[in-house]
CSV table of C-alpha atoms in Angstrom, one decimal:
chain,number,residue,atom,x,y,z
A,757,UNK,CA,107.8,85.1,118.9
A,758,UNK,CA,105.2,87.4,120.4
A,759,UNK,CA,105.1,91.2,119.8
A,760,UNK,CA,103.0,94.1,121.0
A,761,UNK,CA,102.6,96.8,118.3
A,762,UNK,CA,101.5,100.3,119.4
A,763,UNK,CA,100.8,102.7,116.5
A,764,UNK,CA,99.8,106.2,117.5
A,765,UNK,CA,98.7,109.0,115.2
A,766,UNK,CA,98.0,112.5,116.5
A,767,UNK,CA,96.4,115.4,114.6
A,768,UNK,CA,96.8,118.9,116.0
A,769,UNK,CA,94.5,121.5,114.3
A,770,UNK,CA,94.9,125.3,114.3
A,771,UNK,CA,91.1,125.6,114.5
A,772,UNK,CA,88.1,123.5,115.7
A,773,UNK,CA,86.9,120.5,113.7
A,774,UNK,CA,83.1,120.3,113.9
A,775,UNK,CA,82.8,116.8,112.3
A,776,UNK,CA,85.1,114.1,111.0
A,777,UNK,CA,84.7,110.7,109.3
A,778,UNK,CA,87.7,108.4,109.2
A,779,UNK,CA,88.8,105.0,107.7
A,780,UNK,CA,91.6,103.2,109.5
A,781,UNK,CA,93.6,100.1,108.4
A,782,UNK,CA,95.5,99.6,111.6
A,783,UNK,CA,94.4,96.2,113.0
A,784,UNK,CA,96.5,93.3,111.9
A,785,UNK,CA,95.1,90.3,110.0
A,786,UNK,CA,95.8,86.7,110.5
A,787,UNK,CA,98.1,85.0,108.0
A,788,UNK,CA,99.7,81.6,107.6
A,789,UNK,CA,102.6,82.7,109.8
A,790,UNK,CA,100.9,85.3,112.0
A,791,UNK,CA,98.1,85.1,114.6
A,792,UNK,CA,96.6,88.3,116.0
A,793,UNK,CA,95.9,87.6,119.6
A,794,UNK,CA,94.3,90.9,120.7
A,795,UNK,CA,93.8,94.2,119.0
A,796,UNK,CA,91.8,97.4,119.4
A,797,UNK,CA,91.6,101.1,118.7
A,798,UNK,CA,91.8,103.9,121.3
A,799,UNK,CA,90.3,107.1,119.9
A,800,UNK,CA,90.2,110.5,121.6
A,801,UNK,CA,87.8,112.3,121.4
A,802,UNK,CA,85.6,109.2,121.7
A,803,UNK,CA,83.8,108.5,118.4
A,804,UNK,CA,80.0,108.5,118.2
A,805,UNK,CA,80.2,105.6,115.7
A,806,UNK,CA,82.9,102.9,115.4
A,807,UNK,CA,82.5,99.7,113.4
A,808,UNK,CA,84.7,97.2,111.6
A,809,UNK,CA,84.3,95.4,108.3
A,810,UNK,CA,86.4,93.1,106.1
A,811,UNK,CA,87.3,94.4,102.6
A,812,UNK,CA,87.7,92.5,99.3
A,813,UNK,CA,91.3,91.4,100.3
A,814,UNK,CA,90.3,90.2,103.7
A,815,UNK,CA,91.7,93.2,105.5
A,816,UNK,CA,90.2,94.6,108.7
A,817,UNK,CA,88.8,98.1,108.0
A,818,UNK,CA,87.7,100.4,110.8
A,819,UNK,CA,85.3,103.3,110.3
A,820,UNK,CA,84.6,105.9,112.9
A,821,UNK,CA,83.0,109.4,113.2
A,822,UNK,CA,83.4,112.1,115.7
A,823,UNK,CA,80.5,114.6,115.9
A,824,UNK,CA,81.7,117.0,118.5
A,825,UNK,CA,84.0,120.0,118.2
A,826,UNK,CA,87.7,119.1,118.7
A,827,UNK,CA,91.1,120.7,118.1
A,828,UNK,CA,93.1,117.4,118.4
A,829,UNK,CA,92.6,113.8,117.4
A,830,UNK,CA,94.6,110.9,118.7
A,831,UNK,CA,94.2,107.4,117.3
A,832,UNK,CA,96.2,104.5,118.9
A,833,UNK,CA,96.1,100.9,117.7
A,834,UNK,CA,97.4,98.3,120.2
A,835,UNK,CA,97.9,94.7,119.0
A,836,UNK,CA,99.4,91.6,120.4
A,837,UNK,CA,100.6,89.0,117.9
A,838,UNK,CA,102.3,85.7,117.6
A,839,UNK,CA,104.6,85.3,114.6
A,840,UNK,CA,106.3,82.2,113.3
A,841,UNK,CA,109.9,82.5,112.0
A,842,UNK,CA,108.9,80.4,109.0
A,843,UNK,CA,108.9,82.1,105.6
A,844,UNK,CA,105.7,80.4,104.4
A,845,UNK,CA,107.3,78.4,101.6
A,846,UNK,CA,110.0,75.7,101.1
A,847,UNK,CA,112.8,75.1,98.6
A,848,UNK,CA,110.5,72.7,96.7
A,849,UNK,CA,108.2,75.7,95.8
A,850,UNK,CA,111.0,77.1,93.6
A,851,UNK,CA,110.5,74.7,90.8
A,852,UNK,CA,108.0,76.6,88.6
A,853,UNK,CA,109.3,78.9,86.0
A,854,UNK,CA,108.1,82.5,85.9
A,855,UNK,CA,106.6,81.9,82.5
A,856,UNK,CA,104.5,79.0,83.7
A,857,UNK,CA,103.0,81.1,86.5
A,858,UNK,CA,102.4,84.0,84.1
A,859,UNK,CA,100.6,81.6,81.7
A,860,UNK,CA,98.6,80.1,84.6
A,861,UNK,CA,97.3,83.6,85.4
A,862,UNK,CA,96.2,84.0,81.8
A,863,UNK,CA,94.5,80.6,81.3
A,864,UNK,CA,93.3,79.0,84.6
A,865,UNK,CA,90.0,79.7,86.3
A,866,UNK,CA,90.8,78.3,89.7
A,867,UNK,CA,89.6,80.4,92.7
A,868,UNK,CA,93.1,81.3,93.9
A,869,UNK,CA,94.1,82.4,90.3
A,870,UNK,CA,91.0,84.5,89.9
A,871,UNK,CA,91.5,86.1,93.3
A,872,UNK,CA,95.1,87.1,92.2
A,873,UNK,CA,94.0,88.9,89.0
A,874,UNK,CA,93.2,92.3,90.5
A,875,UNK,CA,96.9,92.4,91.5
A,876,UNK,CA,98.1,91.7,88.0
A,877,UNK,CA,97.1,94.9,86.3
A,878,UNK,CA,97.7,98.7,86.8
A,879,UNK,CA,96.4,100.3,89.9
A,880,UNK,CA,96.1,103.8,91.2
A,881,UNK,CA,99.7,104.2,92.2
A,882,UNK,CA,101.4,101.5,90.0
A,883,UNK,CA,101.2,102.2,86.3
A,884,UNK,CA,103.0,100.1,83.7
A,885,UNK,CA,105.8,101.6,81.6
A,886,UNK,CA,108.5,100.5,79.1
A,887,UNK,CA,111.1,101.6,81.7
A,888,UNK,CA,109.7,99.2,84.3
A,889,UNK,CA,109.8,96.3,81.8
A,890,UNK,CA,113.4,97.1,80.9
A,891,UNK,CA,114.4,97.3,84.5
A,892,UNK,CA,112.7,94.0,85.3
A,893,UNK,CA,113.9,92.0,82.3
A,894,UNK,CA,117.4,91.1,83.4
A,895,UNK,CA,116.0,89.2,86.4
A,896,UNK,CA,113.5,87.3,84.2
A,897,UNK,CA,115.6,85.2,81.9
A,898,UNK,CA,114.0,82.4,80.0
A,899,UNK,CA,112.7,79.5,82.1
A,900,UNK,CA,114.2,80.9,85.3
A,901,UNK,CA,112.4,79.6,88.4
A,902,UNK,CA,110.0,82.3,89.6
A,903,UNK,CA,111.2,82.7,93.1
A,904,UNK,CA,114.8,82.8,92.0
A,905,UNK,CA,113.9,85.6,89.5
A,906,UNK,CA,112.0,87.6,92.1
A,907,UNK,CA,114.8,87.2,94.7
A,908,UNK,CA,117.2,88.6,92.1
A,909,UNK,CA,114.9,91.5,91.4
A,910,UNK,CA,114.7,92.2,95.1
A,911,UNK,CA,118.4,92.2,95.4
A,912,UNK,CA,118.8,94.6,92.5
A,913,UNK,CA,116.4,97.1,94.0
A,914,UNK,CA,118.2,96.9,97.3
A,915,UNK,CA,121.6,97.5,95.6
A,916,UNK,CA,120.5,100.1,92.9
A,917,UNK,CA,118.3,102.3,95.1
A,918,UNK,CA,119.2,104.5,98.1
A,919,UNK,CA,116.9,104.6,101.1
A,920,UNK,CA,116.4,108.3,101.5
A,921,UNK,CA,113.5,109.7,103.5
A,922,UNK,CA,112.1,113.0,102.5
A,923,UNK,CA,112.9,112.9,98.8
A,924,UNK,CA,109.6,111.3,97.8
A,925,UNK,CA,105.9,111.3,98.9
A,926,UNK,CA,103.3,108.7,98.4
A,927,UNK,CA,102.2,110.6,95.3
A,928,UNK,CA,105.7,110.6,93.7
A,929,UNK,CA,105.3,108.9,90.2
A,930,UNK,CA,107.0,105.5,90.1
A,931,UNK,CA,108.8,106.6,86.9
A,932,UNK,CA,110.5,109.3,89.0
A,933,UNK,CA,111.6,106.8,91.6
A,934,UNK,CA,113.0,104.6,88.9
A,935,UNK,CA,114.9,107.6,87.3
A,936,UNK,CA,116.3,109.1,90.5
A,937,UNK,CA,117.1,105.9,92.4
A,938,UNK,CA,116.0,107.3,95.8
A,939,UNK,CA,113.0,106.5,97.9
A,940,UNK,CA,111.6,104.7,101.0
A,941,UNK,CA,110.1,101.3,101.6
A,942,UNK,CA,106.7,102.3,100.0
A,943,UNK,CA,108.5,103.3,96.8
A,944,UNK,CA,110.6,100.1,96.7
A,945,UNK,CA,107.5,98.0,97.2
A,946,UNK,CA,105.7,99.8,94.4
A,947,UNK,CA,108.7,99.4,92.2
A,948,UNK,CA,108.9,95.7,92.7
A,949,UNK,CA,105.1,95.4,92.1
A,950,UNK,CA,105.4,97.4,88.9
A,951,UNK,CA,108.3,95.3,87.6
A,952,UNK,CA,106.4,92.0,88.3
A,953,UNK,CA,103.2,93.2,86.7
A,954,UNK,CA,105.3,94.3,83.7
A,955,UNK,CA,106.3,90.7,83.3
A,956,UNK,CA,102.7,89.5,83.4
A,957,UNK,CA,102.7,88.4,87.0
A,958,UNK,CA,100.5,89.2,90.0
A,959,UNK,CA,102.0,91.2,92.8
A,960,UNK,CA,100.5,92.9,95.8
A,961,UNK,CA,101.5,95.6,98.3
A,962,UNK,CA,101.9,94.6,102.0
A,963,UNK,CA,101.7,97.1,104.8
A,964,UNK,CA,103.0,96.4,108.3
A,965,UNK,CA,105.9,96.9,110.6
A,966,UNK,CA,109.4,95.5,111.2
A,967,UNK,CA,111.1,95.1,114.6
A,968,UNK,CA,114.0,97.5,114.9
A,969,UNK,CA,117.0,95.9,116.6
A,970,UNK,CA,119.2,98.5,118.5
A,971,UNK,CA,123.0,98.5,118.1
A,972,UNK,CA,125.0,96.2,120.5
A,973,UNK,CA,125.0,97.6,124.0
A,974,UNK,CA,122.3,100.1,123.3
A,975,UNK,CA,118.7,100.0,124.6
A,976,UNK,CA,115.9,100.2,122.1
A,977,UNK,CA,114.1,103.6,122.2
A,978,UNK,CA,110.3,103.4,122.6
A,979,UNK,CA,108.6,104.7,119.5
A,980,UNK,CA,111.7,104.3,117.3
A,981,UNK,CA,110.0,101.9,114.9
A,982,UNK,CA,108.0,102.9,111.9
A,983,UNK,CA,105.4,101.6,109.4
A,984,UNK,CA,107.0,99.4,106.8
A,985,UNK,CA,106.0,98.0,103.4
A,986,UNK,CA,107.1,95.2,101.1
A,987,UNK,CA,105.6,93.2,98.2
A,988,UNK,CA,104.3,89.7,97.6
A,989,UNK,CA,104.2,87.7,94.4
A,990,UNK,CA,101.6,85.1,93.4
A,991,UNK,CA,103.7,81.9,92.9
A,992,UNK,CA,101.0,79.4,91.7
A,993,UNK,CA,100.7,76.3,93.9
A,994,UNK,CA,103.1,77.9,96.4
A,995,UNK,CA,100.6,80.7,97.0
A,996,UNK,CA,101.8,84.3,97.8
A,997,UNK,CA,105.4,84.8,98.8
A,998,UNK,CA,106.7,88.0,100.5
A,999,UNK,CA,109.8,89.9,99.6
A,1000,UNK,CA,111.3,92.9,101.4
A,1001,UNK,CA,113.4,95.0,98.9
A,1002,UNK,CA,114.3,97.6,101.5
A,1003,UNK,CA,116.2,95.0,103.5
A,1004,UNK,CA,116.9,92.5,100.8
A,1005,UNK,CA,115.3,89.6,102.7
A,1006,UNK,CA,112.3,87.3,102.7
A,1007,UNK,CA,110.2,88.3,105.7
A,1008,UNK,CA,110.3,85.9,108.6
A,1009,UNK,CA,109.9,86.4,112.3
A,1010,UNK,CA,110.4,90.2,112.6
A,1011,UNK,CA,107.8,91.4,110.1
A,1012,UNK,CA,104.3,92.2,111.2
A,1013,UNK,CA,101.6,92.1,108.5
A,1014,UNK,CA,98.7,94.5,108.8
A,1015,UNK,CA,97.0,94.4,105.4
A,1016,UNK,CA,97.6,94.0,101.7
A,1017,UNK,CA,96.1,95.3,98.5
A,1018,UNK,CA,96.9,96.5,95.0
A,1019,UNK,CA,99.1,99.4,96.3
A,1020,UNK,CA,99.3,101.8,99.2
A,1021,UNK,CA,96.0,103.5,98.4
A,1022,UNK,CA,94.1,100.3,99.3
A,1023,UNK,CA,95.7,100.1,102.8
A,1024,UNK,CA,96.5,103.6,103.9
A,1025,UNK,CA,96.7,103.5,107.7
A,1026,UNK,CA,94.4,106.4,108.4
A,1027,UNK,CA,92.5,108.8,106.2
A,1028,UNK,CA,89.3,110.7,106.3
A,1029,UNK,CA,87.3,113.9,105.9
A,1030,UNK,CA,87.2,116.8,108.4
A,1031,UNK,CA,84.9,119.9,108.4
A,1032,UNK,CA,86.8,122.9,109.7
A,1033,UNK,CA,90.1,122.6,111.6
A,1034,UNK,CA,92.2,124.9,109.4
A,1035,UNK,CA,95.8,123.7,109.0
A,1036,UNK,CA,97.1,120.7,111.0
A,1037,UNK,CA,100.2,118.9,112.1
A,1038,UNK,CA,100.5,115.1,112.1
A,1039,UNK,CA,102.8,113.1,114.5
A,1040,UNK,CA,103.1,109.3,114.2
A,1041,UNK,CA,104.8,107.0,116.6
A,1042,UNK,CA,105.3,103.2,116.3
A,1043,UNK,CA,106.7,100.8,118.8
A,1044,UNK,CA,107.2,97.1,118.1
A,1045,UNK,CA,108.0,95.4,121.4
A,1046,UNK,CA,109.0,91.8,121.8
A,1047,UNK,CA,107.0,90.1,124.6
A,1048,UNK,CA,108.3,87.4,126.8
A,1049,UNK,CA,106.7,84.0,125.9
């Protein structure tokens, strides 16, 4: 399937910004099941400097500066992608126990294992705790196949937690999310990551989008989609496998991957520094449109 993703962010300032510098993670990467056909940023006012680099995780990072006074800033990323409906792994990959993968991370020095290690330990937004270990443990019974255990963890998060926009922010401590059982996709992704790391496994945060399917007989509203997030676990020889606890499903076909890292702070869509401007309002619009093949 082919999709066009349009992600627009608008800043409206009460005063004039004299200078700003920004970092954007808005251009999708290629994966085993996704090919980015075209992508680009449209920025108003036009930046005096715009360049792209690849970070440690292989994400596409854009940097731009605007050196003229402005009261508004509009950043639009438009990307066309081809996405396979495959999940990226087969039933045969479910043979390894979670303990064997945990031990592999502790002992082996292969390149893929070493590359996974930064996602095994605490990060800026995902700290270990006894509560996370206790929540994770029922899914990780002795010698249980890894992917079966992670699938069970995903299901439990889906059933135990209520999707509730507005009750958390990206800075809400994970321990509060676990206690209150409310949150959004970013919280549920961080929760899954925290549980997996508590069991000695490597897990990473995946940012992207998911196609919204309208109710039967209704037309899809342009801009009705939103940024999405899920987690991925290192599964040894099977590589990295994605899990979406918000929807209790393994992503395939309708999920668009933009970037991945240790947590949200590695892949924040847009952040920067502005001189002046006073207070500001932010409006974000996302549209994931299926293209005819």
